[in-house]
């Protein structure tokens, strides 16, 4: 595989790529470099990896116009043709997995277990699953009330879809931002994170090399200071018919507001404050390992990460021992300290923990004053004695910190799990399925996982949130239905 750009460079910076390499934009099948660029920096070392072309408002409009021009032909493409193209894309992701995983690790600081072990396999499965579902997009022929009147309900693609995805799981989240829309017959603009633009470029290359026609998938990236102008231009453009966004609740609120101003529908998967509830009959060893992984995988930089561990007091002491052992086993001193994508994340987590400790909370695992090899690394911290007036109680940490809370009853555990503005995911640990289902039904989230960690995403399960974690669903048939609209056609006999 070659991740060539318009300037003809080969390979990755980590394997000899020049820092002067410029990641191009992809508009109407062309790879475009721009006068304005921005630096892409290694989270691990702080050194320059490469540069990225930066999209202007003019570039954004050109991309929208290209997508609009491609829409008529693409929307008429037969489902079998679209299926075959997506299956080819899955094959290319699979054949390029080694290099794509290295690219993700280089730009985001992810461990190989996350990139090669989870992100890429899940992306490949997602594409294949969606490809196999395309033929399920079907209309209906209802019976009309009036004699002599007939009707057909068509399901049609919207047109141009804007997808905005974050850096932390670039292949899963980047691919799905365009995948469901393309599968349903729409054309797309994929707006990349400035923290991992080359991963998004690689997504565009895979789909182009698979045979997706020019203009159907356009990939843009821009400097942070241009975000407002470029994003607003995309959202307000009359050719853009729907927006999907994965990212923070704060930014999601801004995008939803802009889309609402122009009466455009949105699909959003936003932040989370997931609780893992450990009930008295839980397998504590399994629960502890799941909570350790759910809390600290990818340095906690996952929207589904466990932020609160809610443990029944009757097993709290034993659970603590198992949990410390699990954290030490997976994230102990024998392993490098987890990497956050920027030092801002480390500072935020240190501040949240410090403020809690100053107000009476206790660190029961980890060392807040530990010195690491870079200012983007931070080892796991467990905090107890957290109260509702502490920032860490409600704020999404998006980092390697977790609070452990003791409760006296199932009802109290559910109350704490729901005491958040977020509602993306949760977990319950119990040996009794009926108990697990009873608790799961009372938690206000888009998903609850019984006896597994809060981080769970698979192709066949609808994925999305409640409350300020968003609305709408990716994945499965629900994900395809998000990108078609109905049209009634009636006639008189």
Short mmCIF file of C-alpha atoms in Angstrom, two decimals:
data_model
loop_
_atom_site.label_atom_id
_atom_site.label_comp_id
_atom_site.label_asym_id
_atom_site.label_seq_id
_atom_site.Cartn_x
_atom_site.Cartn_y
_atom_site.Cartn_z
CA UNK A 1 0.00 0.00 0.00
CA UNK A 2 1.08 3.56 -0.63
CA UNK A 3 -0.42 6.48 1.23
CA UNK A 4 0.81 8.84 -1.45
CA UNK A 5 -0.25 12.46 -1.43
CA UNK A 6 -0.30 14.96 -4.22
CA UNK A 7 3.34 15.69 -3.52
CA UNK A 8 4.31 12.10 -4.28
CA UNK A 9 5.74 11.08 -0.91
CA UNK A 10 5.66 7.47 0.24
CA UNK A 11 5.38 5.68 3.56
CA UNK A 12 4.90 7.03 7.08
CA UNK A 13 6.89 9.66 8.92
CA UNK A 14 7.55 7.06 11.61
CA UNK A 15 9.22 4.91 8.95
CA UNK A 16 11.22 7.59 7.16
CA UNK A 17 8.56 10.03 5.95
CA UNK A 18 9.76 13.62 5.77
CA UNK A 19 8.14 16.08 8.21
CA UNK A 20 7.66 18.30 5.16
CA UNK A 21 5.13 15.86 3.72
CA UNK A 22 1.72 17.54 3.27
CA UNK A 23 -1.42 15.46 3.75
CA UNK A 24 -3.71 16.52 0.89
CA UNK A 25 -7.41 17.26 0.81
CA UNK A 26 -9.55 15.03 -1.40
CA UNK A 27 -12.08 16.87 -3.53
CA UNK A 28 -13.86 15.34 -6.52
CA UNK A 29 -11.23 12.61 -6.77
CA UNK A 30 -8.30 15.03 -6.78
CA UNK A 31 -5.64 15.29 -4.08
CA UNK A 32 -5.10 18.94 -3.29
CA UNK A 33 -2.45 20.73 -1.29
CA UNK A 34 -3.02 24.30 -0.15
CA UNK A 35 -0.92 27.35 0.66
CA UNK A 36 -2.18 27.26 4.24
CA UNK A 37 -1.10 24.19 6.22
CA UNK A 38 -0.95 23.12 9.84
CA UNK A 39 1.43 20.90 11.78
CA UNK A 40 0.57 17.39 12.91
CA UNK A 41 2.53 16.57 16.06
CA UNK A 42 3.30 13.23 17.69
CA UNK A 43 1.46 12.82 21.03
CA UNK A 44 4.28 10.57 22.20
CA UNK A 45 7.26 12.81 21.44
CA UNK A 46 5.89 16.27 20.70
CA UNK A 47 7.86 16.26 17.45
CA UNK A 48 6.52 17.26 14.05
CA UNK A 49 5.22 14.28 12.09
CA UNK A 50 4.05 16.02 8.91
CA UNK A 51 1.85 18.86 7.77
CA UNK A 52 -1.70 18.86 6.47
CA UNK A 53 -3.36 20.93 3.82
CA UNK A 54 -5.91 23.30 5.34
CA UNK A 55 -9.32 23.69 3.74
CA UNK A 56 -10.64 27.21 3.09
CA UNK A 57 -14.27 28.23 2.78
CA UNK A 58 -13.80 28.20 -0.99
CA UNK A 59 -12.44 24.63 -0.85
CA UNK A 60 -15.37 23.56 1.31
CA UNK A 61 -17.89 24.95 -1.15
CA UNK A 62 -16.08 23.26 -4.02
CA UNK A 63 -16.32 19.93 -2.16
CA UNK A 64 -20.06 20.39 -1.61
CA UNK A 65 -20.57 21.22 -5.27
CA UNK A 66 -18.62 18.13 -6.29
CA UNK A 67 -20.75 15.95 -4.01
CA UNK A 68 -23.93 17.48 -5.41
CA UNK A 69 -22.77 16.87 -8.99
CA UNK A 70 -22.01 13.23 -8.18
CA UNK A 71 -25.32 12.61 -6.42
CA UNK A 72 -27.65 11.91 -9.38
CA UNK A 73 -25.56 9.07 -10.77
CA UNK A 74 -24.59 7.62 -7.40
CA UNK A 75 -28.17 7.64 -6.10
CA UNK A 76 -29.23 5.62 -9.17
CA UNK A 77 -26.49 3.03 -8.65
CA UNK A 78 -27.99 -0.40 -8.05
CA UNK A 79 -27.72 -1.77 -4.49
CA UNK A 80 -25.61 -4.72 -5.68
CA UNK A 81 -23.07 -2.35 -7.22
CA UNK A 82 -22.81 -0.30 -4.05
CA UNK A 83 -22.50 -3.49 -2.03
CA UNK A 84 -19.62 -4.76 -4.16
CA UNK A 85 -17.74 -1.45 -3.92
CA UNK A 86 -18.05 -1.44 -0.14
CA UNK A 87 -16.90 -5.05 0.08
CA UNK A 88 -13.87 -4.07 -1.97
CA UNK A 89 -13.21 -1.21 0.48
CA UNK A 90 -13.32 -3.72 3.36
CA UNK A 91 -10.79 -5.89 1.54
CA UNK A 92 -8.46 -2.91 1.12
CA UNK A 93 -8.75 -1.97 4.78
CA UNK A 94 -7.82 -5.54 5.63
CA UNK A 95 -4.85 -5.71 3.25
CA UNK A 96 -3.54 -2.35 4.50
CA UNK A 97 -4.19 -3.03 8.18
CA UNK A 98 -0.55 -3.05 9.27
CA UNK A 99 0.23 0.36 7.83
CA UNK A 100 -3.10 1.87 8.82
CA UNK A 101 -2.62 0.68 12.41
CA UNK A 102 0.87 2.19 12.49
CA UNK A 103 -0.56 5.43 11.16
CA UNK A 104 -3.22 5.56 13.90
CA UNK A 105 -0.64 4.81 16.59
CA UNK A 106 1.63 7.54 15.21
CA UNK A 107 -0.99 10.30 14.99
CA UNK A 108 -3.12 9.50 18.05
CA UNK A 109 -0.73 7.75 20.45
CA UNK A 110 -2.96 4.67 20.59
CA UNK A 111 -1.51 1.31 21.62
CA UNK A 112 -1.41 -1.40 18.91
CA UNK A 113 -3.98 -3.43 20.87
CA UNK A 114 -6.47 -0.65 20.22
CA UNK A 115 -5.58 0.18 16.62
CA UNK A 116 -4.70 -3.20 15.14
CA UNK A 117 -6.63 -5.25 17.69
CA UNK A 118 -9.91 -3.32 17.77
CA UNK A 119 -10.23 -0.25 15.57
CA UNK A 120 -9.35 -1.80 12.24
CA UNK A 121 -11.14 -5.16 12.69
CA UNK A 122 -14.27 -3.34 13.85
CA UNK A 123 -14.11 -0.97 10.86
CA UNK A 124 -13.74 -3.86 8.44
CA UNK A 125 -16.66 -5.73 9.99
CA UNK A 126 -18.76 -2.57 10.00
CA UNK A 127 -18.23 -2.00 6.27
CA UNK A 128 -19.06 -5.61 5.43
CA UNK A 129 -22.14 -5.54 7.63
CA UNK A 130 -23.44 -2.36 5.99
CA UNK A 131 -22.69 -3.72 2.52
CA UNK A 132 -24.85 -6.75 3.28
CA UNK A 133 -27.73 -4.59 4.51
CA UNK A 134 -28.04 -2.29 1.49
CA UNK A 135 -30.70 -4.47 -0.15
CA UNK A 136 -32.87 -4.16 2.99
CA UNK A 137 -33.63 -0.51 2.17
CA UNK A 138 -37.15 -1.04 0.87
CA UNK A 139 -40.31 0.97 0.48
CA UNK A 140 -43.86 -0.26 1.02
CA UNK A 141 -47.26 -0.43 -0.63
CA UNK A 142 -49.87 0.54 2.01
CA UNK A 143 -53.62 0.20 1.53
CA UNK A 144 -55.27 3.61 1.19
CA UNK A 145 -58.51 4.59 2.92
CA UNK A 146 -60.34 5.66 -0.23
CA UNK A 147 -61.54 3.07 -2.72
CA UNK A 148 -59.76 3.39 -6.05
CA UNK A 149 -56.69 5.11 -4.54
CA UNK A 150 -53.30 3.41 -4.33
CA UNK A 151 -49.93 4.45 -2.93
CA UNK A 152 -46.27 3.61 -2.84
CA UNK A 153 -43.93 4.76 -0.08
CA UNK A 154 -40.43 5.20 -1.47
CA UNK A 155 -37.26 5.43 0.56
CA UNK A 156 -34.85 7.90 -1.02
CA UNK A 157 -31.40 9.23 -0.16
CA UNK A 158 -31.22 12.82 1.08
CA UNK A 159 -28.45 14.11 -1.18
CA UNK A 160 -25.20 15.53 0.21
CA UNK A 161 -24.37 14.48 3.78
CA UNK A 162 -21.79 16.21 5.98
CA UNK A 163 -20.00 13.84 8.37
CA UNK A 164 -17.76 15.18 11.15
CA UNK A 165 -15.70 12.66 13.12
CA UNK A 166 -13.10 12.85 15.93
CA UNK A 167 -9.52 11.64 16.19
CA UNK A 168 -9.74 8.99 18.91
CA UNK A 169 -11.10 6.09 16.82
CA UNK A 170 -10.45 7.52 13.36
CA UNK A 171 -11.21 4.46 11.25
CA UNK A 172 -14.42 3.37 12.98
CA UNK A 173 -15.80 6.86 13.50
CA UNK A 174 -14.40 8.35 10.30
CA UNK A 175 -15.60 5.51 8.09
CA UNK A 176 -19.08 5.38 9.58
CA UNK A 177 -19.51 9.15 9.14
CA UNK A 178 -19.58 8.48 5.39
CA UNK A 179 -20.32 4.75 5.14
CA UNK A 180 -24.03 4.63 5.98
CA UNK A 181 -24.74 7.69 3.84
CA UNK A 182 -22.88 6.23 0.84
CA UNK A 183 -24.57 2.86 1.25
CA UNK A 184 -27.99 4.51 1.16
CA UNK A 185 -27.16 6.38 -2.05
CA UNK A 186 -26.06 9.75 -0.69
CA UNK A 187 -22.81 11.56 -1.45
CA UNK A 188 -20.62 12.83 1.35
CA UNK A 189 -18.21 15.35 2.83
CA UNK A 190 -16.01 13.85 5.56
CA UNK A 191 -14.51 16.53 7.80
CA UNK A 192 -11.41 15.19 9.50
CA UNK A 193 -9.97 15.92 12.91
CA UNK A 194 -6.91 18.16 12.76
CA UNK A 195 -5.22 15.76 15.22
CA UNK A 196 -5.28 12.77 12.85
CA UNK A 197 -5.77 14.08 9.29
CA UNK A 198 -3.69 11.39 7.67
CA UNK A 199 -5.87 8.63 9.09
CA UNK A 200 -8.85 10.32 7.47
CA UNK A 201 -6.92 10.76 4.24
CA UNK A 202 -6.26 7.01 4.33
CA UNK A 203 -10.01 6.38 4.61
CA UNK A 204 -10.59 8.48 1.51
CA UNK A 205 -7.87 6.62 -0.37
CA UNK A 206 -9.36 3.24 0.53
CA UNK A 207 -12.80 4.19 -0.80
CA UNK A 208 -11.35 5.78 -3.94
CA UNK A 209 -9.17 2.75 -4.64
CA UNK A 210 -12.20 0.53 -4.10
CA UNK A 211 -13.91 2.31 -6.99
CA UNK A 212 -16.22 4.82 -5.29
CA UNK A 213 -16.79 7.44 -8.02
CA UNK A 214 -15.19 10.87 -7.83
CA UNK A 215 -17.20 13.38 -5.82
CA UNK A 216 -19.04 10.77 -3.76
CA UNK A 217 -16.60 11.03 -0.85
CA UNK A 218 -14.67 14.25 -0.28
CA UNK A 219 -12.25 14.51 2.65
CA UNK A 220 -11.45 17.89 4.22
CA UNK A 221 -9.22 19.05 7.07
CA UNK A 222 -8.52 22.56 8.32
CA UNK A 223 -6.58 24.59 10.85
CA UNK A 224 -8.29 24.97 14.25
CA UNK A 225 -8.66 28.72 13.72
CA UNK A 226 -10.65 28.09 10.53
CA UNK A 227 -13.12 25.68 12.14
CA UNK A 228 -15.99 28.13 12.60
CA UNK A 229 -15.83 29.56 9.09
CA UNK A 230 -15.45 26.24 7.27
CA UNK A 231 -17.98 24.31 9.35
CA UNK A 232 -20.57 27.07 9.10
CA UNK A 233 -20.11 27.25 5.33
CA UNK A 234 -20.70 23.51 5.06
CA UNK A 235 -23.73 23.40 7.34
CA UNK A 236 -25.50 26.36 5.78
CA UNK A 237 -24.88 25.35 2.16
CA UNK A 238 -28.24 24.51 0.55
CA UNK A 239 -26.84 21.36 -1.07
CA UNK A 240 -26.02 19.82 2.34
CA UNK A 241 -29.17 18.03 3.48
CA UNK A 242 -28.14 16.34 6.74
CA UNK A 243 -25.25 16.38 9.21
CA UNK A 244 -23.83 13.62 11.39
CA UNK A 245 -21.42 14.51 14.15
CA UNK A 246 -19.42 12.47 16.65
CA UNK A 247 -17.56 14.44 19.30
CA UNK A 248 -17.99 16.54 22.41
CA UNK A 249 -21.37 17.65 23.70
CA UNK A 250 -20.22 21.27 23.70
CA UNK A 251 -19.34 21.29 19.99
CA UNK A 252 -22.33 19.11 19.18
CA UNK A 253 -24.61 21.72 20.71
CA UNK A 254 -23.13 24.41 18.47
CA UNK A 255 -23.51 22.27 15.35
CA UNK A 256 -27.07 21.29 16.24
CA UNK A 257 -27.90 24.96 16.76
CA UNK A 258 -26.48 25.92 13.38
CA UNK A 259 -28.26 23.04 11.67
CA UNK A 260 -31.52 23.95 13.41
CA UNK A 261 -31.23 27.51 12.15
CA UNK A 262 -31.32 26.08 8.62
CA UNK A 263 -33.88 23.36 9.51
CA UNK A 264 -31.50 20.51 8.75
CA UNK A 265 -31.67 17.16 10.54
CA UNK A 266 -28.70 15.94 12.55
CA UNK A 267 -27.44 12.63 13.91
CA UNK A 268 -25.21 13.02 16.95
CA UNK A 269 -23.13 10.78 19.17
CA UNK A 270 -21.64 12.93 21.91
CA UNK A 271 -19.94 12.70 25.30
CA UNK A 272 -20.53 10.30 28.14
CA UNK A 273 -20.23 9.78 31.89
CA UNK A 274 -20.70 6.02 32.04
CA UNK A 275 -21.24 4.14 35.28
CA UNK A 276 -20.34 0.50 35.88
CA UNK A 277 -22.52 -0.94 38.65
CA UNK A 278 -21.10 -3.87 40.64
CA UNK A 279 -23.85 -5.71 42.52
CA UNK A 280 -23.33 -8.03 45.52
CA UNK A 281 -23.52 -11.25 43.48
CA UNK A 282 -21.09 -10.14 40.76
CA UNK A 283 -18.04 -12.14 39.72
CA UNK A 284 -15.67 -9.60 41.24
CA UNK A 285 -12.56 -10.70 39.38
CA UNK A 286 -14.25 -10.40 35.99
CA UNK A 287 -15.95 -7.15 36.98
CA UNK A 288 -12.65 -5.66 38.12
CA UNK A 289 -10.88 -6.47 34.86
CA UNK A 290 -13.77 -5.09 32.80
CA UNK A 291 -13.81 -1.91 34.88
CA UNK A 292 -10.04 -1.48 34.52
CA UNK A 293 -10.22 -1.83 30.75
CA UNK A 294 -13.36 0.30 30.48
CA UNK A 295 -11.79 3.07 32.54
CA UNK A 296 -8.26 3.25 31.15
CA UNK A 297 -8.20 1.81 27.63
CA UNK A 298 -6.75 4.44 25.25
CA UNK A 299 -5.98 6.54 28.36
CA UNK A 300 -9.73 6.90 28.94
CA UNK A 301 -10.13 8.86 25.71
CA UNK A 302 -13.26 7.02 24.60
CA UNK A 303 -16.78 8.44 24.81
CA UNK A 304 -17.97 5.11 26.27
CA UNK A 305 -15.23 4.95 28.92
CA UNK A 306 -16.16 4.07 32.49
CA UNK A 307 -16.13 7.27 34.58
CA UNK A 308 -17.82 5.96 37.74
CA UNK A 309 -17.57 2.54 39.33
CA UNK A 310 -20.57 2.11 41.62
CA UNK A 311 -20.03 -0.79 44.04
CA UNK A 312 -22.32 -2.28 46.64
CA UNK A 313 -20.78 -1.78 50.07
CA UNK A 314 -21.04 -5.48 50.95
CA UNK A 315 -18.41 -6.35 48.30
CA UNK A 316 -16.54 -3.04 48.10
CA UNK A 317 -13.49 -4.14 50.05
CA UNK A 318 -13.00 -7.31 48.02
CA UNK A 319 -13.67 -5.48 44.75
CA UNK A 320 -10.98 -2.90 45.56
CA UNK A 321 -8.39 -5.64 45.86
CA UNK A 322 -9.40 -7.22 42.56
CA UNK A 323 -9.55 -3.82 40.86
CA UNK A 324 -6.07 -2.76 42.03
CA UNK A 325 -4.75 -6.10 40.82
CA UNK A 326 -6.42 -5.72 37.42
CA UNK A 327 -5.15 -2.16 36.93
CA UNK A 328 -1.65 -3.26 37.91
CA UNK A 329 -1.84 -6.26 35.60
CA UNK A 330 -2.88 -4.27 32.51
CA UNK A 331 -1.59 -0.75 33.17
CA UNK A 332 1.11 -1.25 35.79
CA UNK A 333 4.65 0.11 35.94
CA UNK A 334 5.86 -2.67 33.64
CA UNK A 335 3.97 -0.92 30.81
CA UNK A 336 4.52 2.58 29.39
CA UNK A 337 2.27 5.27 30.84
CA UNK A 338 -0.83 5.78 28.67
CA UNK A 339 -0.59 8.56 26.09
CA UNK A 340 -3.16 11.34 25.76
CA UNK A 341 -3.42 13.07 22.42
CA UNK A 342 -2.46 16.48 23.87
CA UNK A 343 -1.14 17.80 27.16
CA UNK A 344 -4.46 19.61 27.63
CA UNK A 345 -6.08 16.29 28.53
CA UNK A 346 -3.46 15.60 31.19
CA UNK A 347 -3.89 19.07 32.67
CA UNK A 348 -7.66 18.70 32.75
CA UNK A 349 -7.52 15.37 34.56
CA UNK A 350 -4.94 16.57 37.05
CA UNK A 351 -7.09 19.60 37.80
CA UNK A 352 -10.23 17.51 38.30
CA UNK A 353 -8.47 15.17 40.69
CA UNK A 354 -6.64 17.95 42.56
CA UNK A 355 -9.85 19.89 43.09
CA UNK A 356 -11.58 16.77 44.42
CA UNK A 357 -8.71 15.99 46.82
CA UNK A 358 -8.63 19.57 48.08
CA UNK A 359 -12.29 19.18 48.98
CA UNK A 360 -11.99 15.89 50.82
CA UNK A 361 -11.72 13.11 48.21
CA UNK A 362 -8.90 10.56 48.38
CA UNK A 363 -6.68 9.01 45.72
CA UNK A 364 -6.77 5.28 46.41
CA UNK A 365 -4.68 4.17 43.43
CA UNK A 366 -2.13 6.04 41.34
CA UNK A 367 0.12 9.01 41.95
CA UNK A 368 -0.99 12.45 40.78
CA UNK A 369 2.54 13.80 41.19
CA UNK A 370 4.23 11.07 39.16
CA UNK A 371 6.70 12.33 36.57
CA UNK A 372 6.38 10.75 33.14
CA UNK A 373 8.56 10.85 30.04
CA UNK A 374 6.36 13.48 28.38
CA UNK A 375 3.61 15.92 29.34
CA UNK A 376 1.09 13.88 27.34
CA UNK A 377 1.42 10.77 29.52
CA UNK A 378 -0.55 10.00 32.64
CA UNK A 379 -1.01 6.78 34.60
CA UNK A 380 -4.42 5.66 35.92
CA UNK A 381 -5.86 7.42 38.96
CA UNK A 382 -8.69 6.08 41.14
CA UNK A 383 -10.50 8.57 43.38
CA UNK A 384 -12.92 7.84 46.22
CA UNK A 385 -14.98 10.03 48.50
CA UNK A 386 -16.16 12.18 45.60
CA UNK A 387 -19.16 14.42 46.32
CA UNK A 388 -21.66 16.06 44.01
CA UNK A 389 -20.20 19.53 44.52
CA UNK A 390 -16.86 18.41 43.03
CA UNK A 391 -16.29 18.99 39.32
CA UNK A 392 -15.19 15.41 38.74
CA UNK A 393 -18.64 14.14 39.78
CA UNK A 394 -20.36 15.58 36.70
CA UNK A 395 -17.65 16.50 34.19
CA UNK A 396 -16.55 13.99 31.57
CA UNK A 397 -12.85 13.49 32.30
CA UNK A 398 -11.99 11.89 28.94
CA UNK A 399 -8.81 10.68 30.55
CA UNK A 400 -7.29 8.00 32.82
CA UNK A 401 -9.24 8.85 35.96
CA UNK A 402 -12.20 7.05 37.49
CA UNK A 403 -14.22 7.54 40.67
CA UNK A 404 -15.25 4.63 42.89
CA UNK A 405 -18.49 5.09 44.81
CA UNK A 406 -19.95 2.80 47.48
CA UNK A 407 -23.73 2.34 47.69
CA UNK A 408 -26.08 0.49 50.02
CA UNK A 409 -28.72 -0.63 47.53
CA UNK A 410 -29.54 -1.34 43.91
CA UNK A 411 -31.83 1.69 43.88
CA UNK A 412 -29.04 4.00 45.06
CA UNK A 413 -26.73 2.61 42.37
CA UNK A 414 -29.30 3.35 39.66
CA UNK A 415 -29.85 6.85 41.03
CA UNK A 416 -26.12 7.61 40.85
CA UNK A 417 -25.81 6.13 37.35
CA UNK A 418 -28.58 8.45 36.17
CA UNK A 419 -27.23 11.51 38.00
CA UNK A 420 -25.59 12.96 34.91
CA UNK A 421 -26.58 15.00 31.88
CA UNK A 422 -25.07 12.28 29.70
CA UNK A 423 -26.59 8.97 28.66
CA UNK A 424 -24.41 7.06 26.23
CA UNK A 425 -23.64 3.73 27.86
CA UNK A 426 -23.34 1.83 31.13
CA UNK A 427 -22.54 -1.57 32.62
CA UNK A 428 -23.99 -3.87 35.27
CA UNK A 429 -22.18 -6.79 36.89
CA UNK A 430 -24.31 -9.58 38.37
CA UNK A 431 -24.62 -13.35 38.11
CA UNK A 432 -28.40 -13.09 37.74
CA UNK A 433 -29.62 -12.08 34.29
CA UNK A 434 -33.06 -11.02 35.55
CA UNK A 435 -31.40 -8.62 37.99
CA UNK A 436 -29.14 -7.29 35.27
CA UNK A 437 -32.07 -6.68 32.91
CA UNK A 438 -34.10 -5.04 35.68
CA UNK A 439 -31.28 -2.59 36.40
CA UNK A 440 -30.47 -2.02 32.73
CA UNK A 441 -34.03 -0.96 31.96
CA UNK A 442 -33.83 1.78 34.58
CA UNK A 443 -30.59 3.36 33.39
CA UNK A 444 -31.11 6.30 31.02
CA UNK A 445 -28.59 5.45 28.33
CA UNK A 446 -28.45 4.28 24.73
CA UNK A 447 -26.84 1.01 25.82
CA UNK A 448 -26.16 -1.04 28.94
CA UNK A 449 -23.80 -4.02 28.96
CA UNK A 450 -24.32 -6.79 31.47
CA UNK A 451 -21.07 -8.40 32.65
CA UNK A 452 -18.90 -6.58 30.13
CA UNK A 453 -17.23 -3.19 30.04
CA UNK A 454 -18.96 0.05 29.10
CA UNK A 455 -16.83 0.29 25.93
CA UNK A 456 -18.76 -1.80 23.43
CA UNK A 457 -19.43 -1.14 19.75
CA UNK A 458 -20.37 -3.67 17.09
CA UNK A 459 -21.80 -3.49 13.62
CA UNK A 460 -25.19 -5.08 14.23
CA UNK A 461 -26.15 -3.09 17.34
CA UNK A 462 -27.70 0.40 17.08
CA UNK A 463 -25.27 2.86 18.63
CA UNK A 464 -26.13 6.24 20.09
CA UNK A 465 -27.11 8.06 23.23
CA UNK A 466 -29.82 9.62 25.36
CA UNK A 467 -29.97 13.03 27.03
CA UNK A 468 -26.89 15.13 26.16
CA UNK A 469 -25.09 12.15 24.67
CA UNK A 470 -26.96 12.77 21.44
CA UNK A 471 -29.79 11.40 19.33
CA UNK A 472 -30.19 9.15 16.33
CA UNK A 473 -28.36 5.88 15.78
CA UNK A 474 -25.40 4.54 13.84
CA UNK A 475 -24.99 0.82 13.02
CA UNK A 476 -27.34 -1.92 11.87
CA UNK A 477 -30.53 -1.21 9.97
CA UNK A 478 -31.11 1.82 12.19
CA UNK A 479 -27.91 3.36 10.83
CA UNK A 480 -29.06 2.99 7.23
CA UNK A 481 -32.53 4.33 7.99
CA UNK A 482 -30.91 7.55 9.28
CA UNK A 483 -29.85 8.39 5.72
CA UNK A 484 -33.05 7.82 3.77
CA UNK A 485 -36.33 9.70 3.85
CA UNK A 486 -39.78 8.58 2.80
CA UNK A 487 -41.82 9.89 -0.11
CA UNK A 488 -45.48 9.01 -0.60
CA UNK A 489 -46.77 8.72 -4.17
CA UNK A 490 -50.51 8.19 -4.61
CA UNK A 491 -52.68 7.70 -7.68
CA UNK A 492 -56.25 7.21 -8.67
CA UNK A 493 -57.18 4.07 -10.56
#
